[in-house]
Every structure is written in structure tokens, then in C-alpha cells.
């Protein structure tokens, strides 16, 4: 028998057994923990052998004691509170910044809206009171049967009798105005306020049976018929245009018999419908209207006398034309070109001299055409006036860049000054001219004898 075991304390043996059991439980606990981790990793867990092992696992979950775990839990809660406070602070800062931006945007919107509305109201009040309209000139307004306030307002705005159709319509609708306007033609002064306009339109005595129109120099047949139609003088455009290309007036006005008619000539009477101020009847016969123009032309050319620089006494235009070597129809043609190109009366005589010089000896200077911009789009005034469907392919038979001599006929109705300039051009050797427009709108004419001089003038005029 071992002497050491002989004197072994029974109590110590019991303690060692308990220690071994405690260690065994702990090892089993670690095994369970490892098995749980393995299950998370997708490996097959090791099942505990007994319920006592599960209990040991529940009891022993950490090497930390209870005070340490409590401290960790307190620290975690404290950190969570700190994070929430930080988040609140950030949200508060963002909210304050957003409020400032919103307030600024709202204030800017209010200011802009107030300015726009204010300007709108000021313009409306000025228009209502005719504060900015002092021109006493009258404009012709044609009111159709059953025409409403909005349509009338647009016509008034287009003719510049008012500045805002919107305000006028609003005024009439709010005050129940313009309920009894009779259809017809009205010549309304441009300096009346809204109430004055309404009263003018509602008084039937202001309807016109006759109307006064000023036809300006340089107006062509298409522009003339449009103006007469808009004023109510003629209601049949097609008939008026047909008469402008007919022989129905030749017997009464014998000078028309000499007018050279060709297939390329668009309107026979172009150039002979003398521009002036006329009084017409409303919806009058187009024959009567055309006779007014032709009678005035006859008076101005065959009866009225004019002073010419190279004549001692005033003489009639037809007498001066007889001395210039060109026919009446050719002079009317030249006069229409002068009217379309020149800037003033003095310029008319110089432009006329350029046309005469080119016709007389231009070929000897290698100049074979008149090259005038005013002829490019006739019977229209510009490329924008040409109907869109033919604009890309349109080529006028009257253009003077690719053709020689005068165009087939006049391009507009020249006035008395242009006719005089065409009958008696200035005595120059000019073969070129151009015009430049200054910043203030002043137009300056430049003339040249040689092509080199003309190129220099083009640079001076700002055209290159």
C-alpha cells in the first residue's frame, strides 16, 4: 500500500473530485459553444450529451463577471444616446438651413411676383388712362357683325389705339361695356382712354359712310388691295386685282394705251395708281376706286407743273418726259425703281442718274444689268412676303441682277418726286450707289464711278 494514500485526507479527495467535475462542465460548455459557431458556419452541430450540459452553457456565457457586463451595457446605452443626440443636432442644423433657404426662396418669389404684378398693373392703368398715347391720329377699325369684345380688343391693339388687348377686354367684361356696337367702319383717335373708346364705338353717329385713307409712295398693287380691303373700301380683292390687269380703262385714260404689256408683266396698272390721300365710300365699286387713282395720276402728270433745275419756268411732267428720250411707261418704270431704292429727294436724282448711266453706257464699262435689290421679289416686297410653298423656288421675272435693261413693268406706285427724278436725273457719271445705316438710324448714301470706289463705299457703309 502506498504510504501517501494511506495518509490522504478524505476531505481533500472530495474537493479534487468537485474541481474535476467543474472543469469537465466547462470543457463541455466550450464544446457546445464551438458547436453553435459551427452551426452558423453551415457545419453539423455536436449535440450535448445531457441536460446538465445545456444548463452549464446557459450559466456560463462569458469569461466576464456580472459587473463587467453591466458596465458594457451602460457604455453601450450611453454611446447610443450620444449618437442619437448627434443625429438630432445634425437634423436641427439641416432643418435650420432648409428653413433659411425656403424663406429666402419664398421672399424672392414674393418680390418677383410683386414686381411683375406691379408693372402689369402700372401698364394697365397707363393704358386705361391713355397716359402714354398723345397722338391724335386716327386709325380705321372695321367691326364685323356679331364680333365680340376680345376680337375688337385685338383689332384695337393691332392698330395701336390701345396697348393691351388683355386689359381692355378685362375692363369691358368687368364693366359690361361694348354690348351694343354696331358693325361698320370707325376712325378712332389714338389718344382716347378706355371709356372714350367705348363711348366712341357705342355712338352710331361715328360709323363712317366714307373713309379717308392715305396711300403712301412705294405701295404696290398687293399692298394697296390689302389696305383697301382692311378699311372696308372694297370687299372683293379678286375683282380689284383683275381690273388692275385689264384694258377696261384704256378708252377713258388714253395714256394707258401706250403701256407695254407682256406675259411677264404682272399688273398693267402697277405704277399708275397714284399714291395720295383719298376719300372713299365704304364698299364702293372697285371700278370707281381705280378711277380715283388714275384720274389723280392724269392730273399730276398732264396738268400739274413742276420746277426743274434745267428749266427756266415750271412745266408739266409729260412735257419733261417728252424731252428725256424715254416713253411715259419707261419713266414710270424708272420712277418706281427710284422710289424703291432712294432714301430722300436728293438721293432720288442721283439714283436716277445711276440707272440712266447704266442703261446708256453700262455695257462699255462691263456693267450689263441694273442690279437693284428692290426688284428681287416683285410682286412681293421681301423674301418673307413670298408664300412659303413657293419661297424656295421663287424667282421674279422683274429681278435686275441676271437680266438686262428695265424690268417688265413698274414695281410700285411712285410719287411726284420720284416721277420728277426719273424724268430729269442728276447730271453725274455715277454707275454705283449704296446706303449705310448709322447707329442712330441715319441713312447715308454713297456713290461711285468705278467698281473699286464702290467696294470702298461698301466697306464705309458697313455692308461687307
mmCIF file of N, CA and C in Angstrom, residues 304-366:
data_model
loop_
_atom_site.group_PDB
_atom_site.id
_atom_site.type_symbol
_atom_site.label_atom_id
_atom_site.label_comp_id
_atom_site.label_asym_id
_atom_site.label_seq_id
_atom_site.Cartn_x
_atom_site.Cartn_y
_atom_site.Cartn_z
ATOM 1 N N UNK A 304 -50.489 119.256 -113.741
ATOM 2 C CA UNK A 304 -49.685 119.943 -112.721
ATOM 3 C C UNK A 304 -48.316 120.317 -113.282
ATOM 4 N N UNK A 305 -47.783 121.448 -112.829
ATOM 5 C CA UNK A 305 -46.479 121.915 -113.306
ATOM 6 C C UNK A 305 -45.456 121.834 -112.172
ATOM 7 N N UNK A 306 -44.198 121.548 -112.569
ATOM 8 C CA UNK A 306 -43.131 121.352 -111.591
ATOM 9 C C UNK A 306 -41.899 122.153 -112.004
ATOM 10 N N UNK A 307 -41.116 122.521 -111.026
ATOM 11 C CA UNK A 307 -39.874 123.237 -111.308
ATOM 12 C C UNK A 307 -38.738 122.227 -111.458
ATOM 13 N N UNK A 308 -37.959 122.407 -112.522
ATOM 14 C CA UNK A 308 -36.793 121.568 -112.760
ATOM 15 C C UNK A 308 -35.556 122.466 -112.827
ATOM 16 N N UNK A 309 -34.430 121.954 -112.373
ATOM 17 C CA UNK A 309 -33.201 122.758 -112.295
ATOM 18 C C UNK A 309 -32.756 123.273 -113.656
ATOM 19 N N UNK A 310 -33.014 122.510 -114.699
ATOM 20 C CA UNK A 310 -32.565 122.911 -116.038
ATOM 21 C C UNK A 310 -33.665 123.581 -116.852
ATOM 22 N N UNK A 311 -34.759 123.965 -116.205
ATOM 23 C CA UNK A 311 -35.865 124.647 -116.897
ATOM 24 C C UNK A 311 -36.053 126.030 -116.299
ATOM 25 N N UNK A 312 -36.311 126.977 -117.147
ATOM 26 C CA UNK A 312 -36.489 128.363 -116.694
ATOM 27 C C UNK A 312 -37.828 128.564 -116.014
ATOM 28 N N UNK A 313 -38.834 127.879 -116.490
ATOM 29 C CA UNK A 313 -40.180 128.013 -115.929
ATOM 30 C C UNK A 313 -40.739 126.634 -115.601
ATOM 31 N N UNK A 314 -41.707 126.567 -114.678
ATOM 32 C CA UNK A 314 -42.319 125.279 -114.366
ATOM 33 C C UNK A 314 -43.002 124.684 -115.599
ATOM 34 N N UNK A 315 -42.889 123.403 -115.758
ATOM 35 C CA UNK A 315 -43.559 122.706 -116.864
ATOM 36 C C UNK A 315 -44.187 121.419 -116.320
ATOM 37 N N UNK A 316 -45.060 120.824 -117.140
ATOM 38 C CA UNK A 316 -45.712 119.577 -116.739
ATOM 39 C C UNK A 316 -44.727 118.419 -116.855
ATOM 40 N N UNK A 317 -45.050 117.364 -116.157
ATOM 41 C CA UNK A 317 -44.202 116.165 -116.194
ATOM 42 C C UNK A 317 -44.180 115.559 -117.591
ATOM 43 N N UNK A 318 -45.318 115.540 -118.249
ATOM 44 C CA UNK A 318 -45.354 114.906 -119.569
ATOM 45 C C UNK A 318 -44.472 115.682 -120.550
ATOM 46 N N UNK A 319 -44.406 117.022 -120.392
ATOM 47 C CA UNK A 319 -43.523 117.815 -121.262
ATOM 48 C C UNK A 319 -42.061 117.489 -120.969
ATOM 49 N N UNK A 320 -41.746 117.319 -119.712
ATOM 50 C CA UNK A 320 -40.361 116.986 -119.360
ATOM 51 C C UNK A 320 -40.014 115.571 -119.834
ATOM 52 N N UNK A 321 -40.961 114.662 -119.728
ATOM 53 C CA UNK A 321 -40.733 113.282 -120.173
ATOM 54 C C UNK A 321 -40.476 113.244 -121.675
ATOM 55 N N UNK A 322 -41.209 114.058 -122.405
ATOM 56 C CA UNK A 322 -41.023 114.092 -123.860
ATOM 57 C C UNK A 322 -39.605 114.504 -124.246
ATOM 58 N N UNK A 323 -38.909 115.240 -123.372
ATOM 59 C CA UNK A 323 -37.561 115.717 -123.663
ATOM 60 C C UNK A 323 -36.466 114.725 -123.251
ATOM 61 N N UNK A 324 -36.821 113.722 -122.452
ATOM 62 C CA UNK A 324 -35.781 112.858 -121.882
ATOM 63 C C UNK A 324 -35.438 111.661 -122.771
ATOM 64 N N UNK A 325 -36.227 111.422 -123.786
ATOM 65 C CA UNK A 325 -35.925 110.333 -124.701
ATOM 66 C C UNK A 325 -36.520 108.995 -124.318
ATOM 67 N N UNK A 326 -37.298 108.971 -123.254
ATOM 68 C CA UNK A 326 -37.954 107.728 -122.831
ATOM 69 C C UNK A 326 -39.470 107.921 -122.876
ATOM 70 N N UNK A 327 -40.201 106.812 -122.998
ATOM 71 C CA UNK A 327 -41.667 106.875 -123.029
ATOM 72 C C UNK A 327 -42.203 107.074 -121.611
ATOM 73 N N UNK A 328 -43.475 107.443 -121.539
ATOM 74 C CA UNK A 328 -44.110 107.608 -120.236
ATOM 75 C C UNK A 328 -44.032 106.317 -119.436
ATOM 76 N N UNK A 329 -44.309 105.174 -120.081
ATOM 77 C CA UNK A 329 -44.289 103.897 -119.370
ATOM 78 C C UNK A 329 -42.887 103.578 -118.848
ATOM 79 N N UNK A 330 -41.857 103.908 -119.613
ATOM 80 C CA UNK A 330 -40.483 103.665 -119.169
ATOM 81 C C UNK A 330 -40.108 104.579 -118.003
ATOM 82 N N UNK A 331 -40.562 105.826 -118.063
ATOM 83 C CA UNK A 331 -40.274 106.753 -116.964
ATOM 84 C C UNK A 331 -40.997 106.310 -115.692
ATOM 85 N N UNK A 332 -42.234 105.860 -115.840
ATOM 86 C CA UNK A 332 -42.957 105.340 -114.672
ATOM 87 C C UNK A 332 -42.213 104.139 -114.093
ATOM 88 N N UNK A 333 -41.691 103.299 -114.959
ATOM 89 C CA UNK A 333 -40.913 102.139 -114.540
ATOM 90 C C UNK A 333 -39.670 102.575 -113.751
ATOM 91 N N UNK A 334 -38.911 103.532 -114.334
ATOM 92 C CA UNK A 334 -37.707 104.038 -113.662
ATOM 93 C C UNK A 334 -38.072 104.712 -112.338
ATOM 94 N N UNK A 335 -39.167 105.465 -112.355
ATOM 95 C CA UNK A 335 -39.592 106.162 -111.136
ATOM 96 C C UNK A 335 -39.921 105.171 -110.019
ATOM 97 N N UNK A 336 -40.502 104.025 -110.366
ATOM 98 C CA UNK A 336 -40.816 103.025 -109.342
ATOM 99 C C UNK A 336 -39.531 102.441 -108.745
ATOM 100 N N UNK A 337 -38.493 102.293 -109.576
ATOM 101 C CA UNK A 337 -37.205 101.807 -109.083
ATOM 102 C C UNK A 337 -36.556 102.838 -108.166
ATOM 103 N N UNK A 338 -36.619 104.098 -108.586
ATOM 104 C CA UNK A 338 -36.080 105.186 -107.760
ATOM 105 C C UNK A 338 -36.810 105.237 -106.416
ATOM 106 N N UNK A 339 -38.132 105.091 -106.452
ATOM 107 C CA UNK A 339 -38.925 105.116 -105.221
ATOM 108 C C UNK A 339 -38.533 103.971 -104.297
ATOM 109 N N UNK A 340 -38.238 102.828 -104.879
ATOM 110 C CA UNK A 340 -37.888 101.661 -104.076
ATOM 111 C C UNK A 340 -36.470 101.673 -103.535
ATOM 112 N N UNK A 341 -35.588 102.499 -104.127
ATOM 113 C CA UNK A 341 -34.172 102.469 -103.746
ATOM 114 C C UNK A 341 -33.709 103.693 -102.959
ATOM 115 N N UNK A 342 -34.232 104.874 -103.270
ATOM 116 C CA UNK A 342 -33.687 106.115 -102.716
ATOM 117 C C UNK A 342 -34.149 106.372 -101.292
ATOM 118 N N UNK A 343 -33.340 107.153 -100.557
ATOM 119 C CA UNK A 343 -33.661 107.456 -99.160
ATOM 120 C C UNK A 343 -34.364 108.799 -99.003
ATOM 121 N N UNK A 344 -34.150 109.731 -99.924
ATOM 122 C CA UNK A 344 -34.805 111.039 -99.842
ATOM 123 C C UNK A 344 -34.824 111.673 -101.239
ATOM 124 N N UNK A 345 -35.318 112.897 -101.311
ATOM 125 C CA UNK A 345 -35.490 113.544 -102.619
ATOM 126 C C UNK A 345 -34.154 113.746 -103.331
ATOM 127 N N UNK A 346 -33.138 114.241 -102.642
ATOM 128 C CA UNK A 346 -31.839 114.442 -103.282
ATOM 129 C C UNK A 346 -31.262 113.124 -103.786
ATOM 130 N N UNK A 347 -31.406 112.102 -102.981
ATOM 131 C CA UNK A 347 -30.907 110.782 -103.362
ATOM 132 C C UNK A 347 -31.635 110.253 -104.593
ATOM 133 N N UNK A 348 -32.919 110.608 -104.736
ATOM 134 C CA UNK A 348 -33.695 110.144 -105.891
ATOM 135 C C UNK A 348 -33.047 110.564 -107.213
ATOM 136 N N UNK A 349 -32.585 111.806 -107.279
ATOM 137 C CA UNK A 349 -31.993 112.309 -108.530
ATOM 138 C C UNK A 349 -30.657 111.607 -108.831
ATOM 139 N N UNK A 350 -29.881 111.291 -107.795
ATOM 140 C CA UNK A 350 -28.617 110.587 -108.004
ATOM 141 C C UNK A 350 -28.838 109.122 -108.367
ATOM 142 N N UNK A 351 -29.788 108.473 -107.690
ATOM 143 C CA UNK A 351 -30.109 107.085 -108.028
ATOM 144 C C UNK A 351 -30.634 107.009 -109.462
ATOM 145 N N UNK A 352 -31.457 107.984 -109.821
ATOM 146 C CA UNK A 352 -31.973 108.030 -111.195
ATOM 147 C C UNK A 352 -30.829 108.158 -112.195
ATOM 148 N N UNK A 353 -29.802 108.947 -111.849
ATOM 149 C CA UNK A 353 -28.665 109.112 -112.765
ATOM 150 C C UNK A 353 -27.900 107.807 -112.931
ATOM 151 N N UNK A 354 -27.779 107.023 -111.854
ATOM 152 C CA UNK A 354 -27.108 105.730 -111.944
ATOM 153 C C UNK A 354 -27.864 104.808 -112.909
ATOM 154 N N UNK A 355 -29.187 104.797 -112.797
ATOM 155 C CA UNK A 355 -29.997 103.952 -113.682
ATOM 156 C C UNK A 355 -29.830 104.395 -115.137
ATOM 157 N N UNK A 356 -29.912 105.682 -115.388
ATOM 158 C CA UNK A 356 -29.752 106.208 -116.751
ATOM 159 C C UNK A 356 -28.364 105.878 -117.301
ATOM 160 N N UNK A 357 -27.325 106.083 -116.496
ATOM 161 C CA UNK A 357 -25.960 105.836 -116.958
ATOM 162 C C UNK A 357 -25.744 104.355 -117.284
ATOM 163 N N UNK A 358 -26.286 103.490 -116.468
ATOM 164 C CA UNK A 358 -26.135 102.057 -116.740
ATOM 165 C C UNK A 358 -26.885 101.660 -118.009
ATOM 166 N N UNK A 359 -28.063 102.234 -118.182
ATOM 167 C CA UNK A 359 -28.826 101.927 -119.400
ATOM 168 C C UNK A 359 -28.129 102.483 -120.639
ATOM 169 N N UNK A 360 -27.466 103.636 -120.496
ATOM 170 C CA UNK A 360 -26.865 104.309 -121.651
ATOM 171 C C UNK A 360 -25.515 103.708 -122.055
ATOM 172 N N UNK A 361 -24.607 103.577 -121.085
ATOM 173 C CA UNK A 361 -23.263 103.116 -121.466
ATOM 174 C C UNK A 361 -22.681 102.101 -120.476
ATOM 175 N N UNK A 362 -23.551 101.457 -119.720
ATOM 176 C CA UNK A 362 -23.066 100.479 -118.748
ATOM 177 C C UNK A 362 -22.314 99.320 -119.374
ATOM 178 N N UNK A 363 -22.753 98.894 -120.566
ATOM 179 C CA UNK A 363 -22.124 97.749 -121.230
ATOM 180 C C UNK A 363 -20.653 98.046 -121.535
ATOM 181 N N UNK A 364 -20.375 99.288 -121.898
ATOM 182 C CA UNK A 364 -18.990 99.658 -122.204
ATOM 183 C C UNK A 364 -18.100 99.598 -120.971
ATOM 184 N N UNK A 365 -18.698 99.645 -119.786
ATOM 185 C CA UNK A 365 -17.963 99.544 -118.531
ATOM 186 C C UNK A 365 -18.105 98.148 -117.922
ATOM 187 N N UNK A 366 -18.547 97.210 -118.769
ATOM 188 C CA UNK A 366 -18.756 95.815 -118.343
ATOM 189 C C UNK A 366 -19.834 95.699 -117.266
#
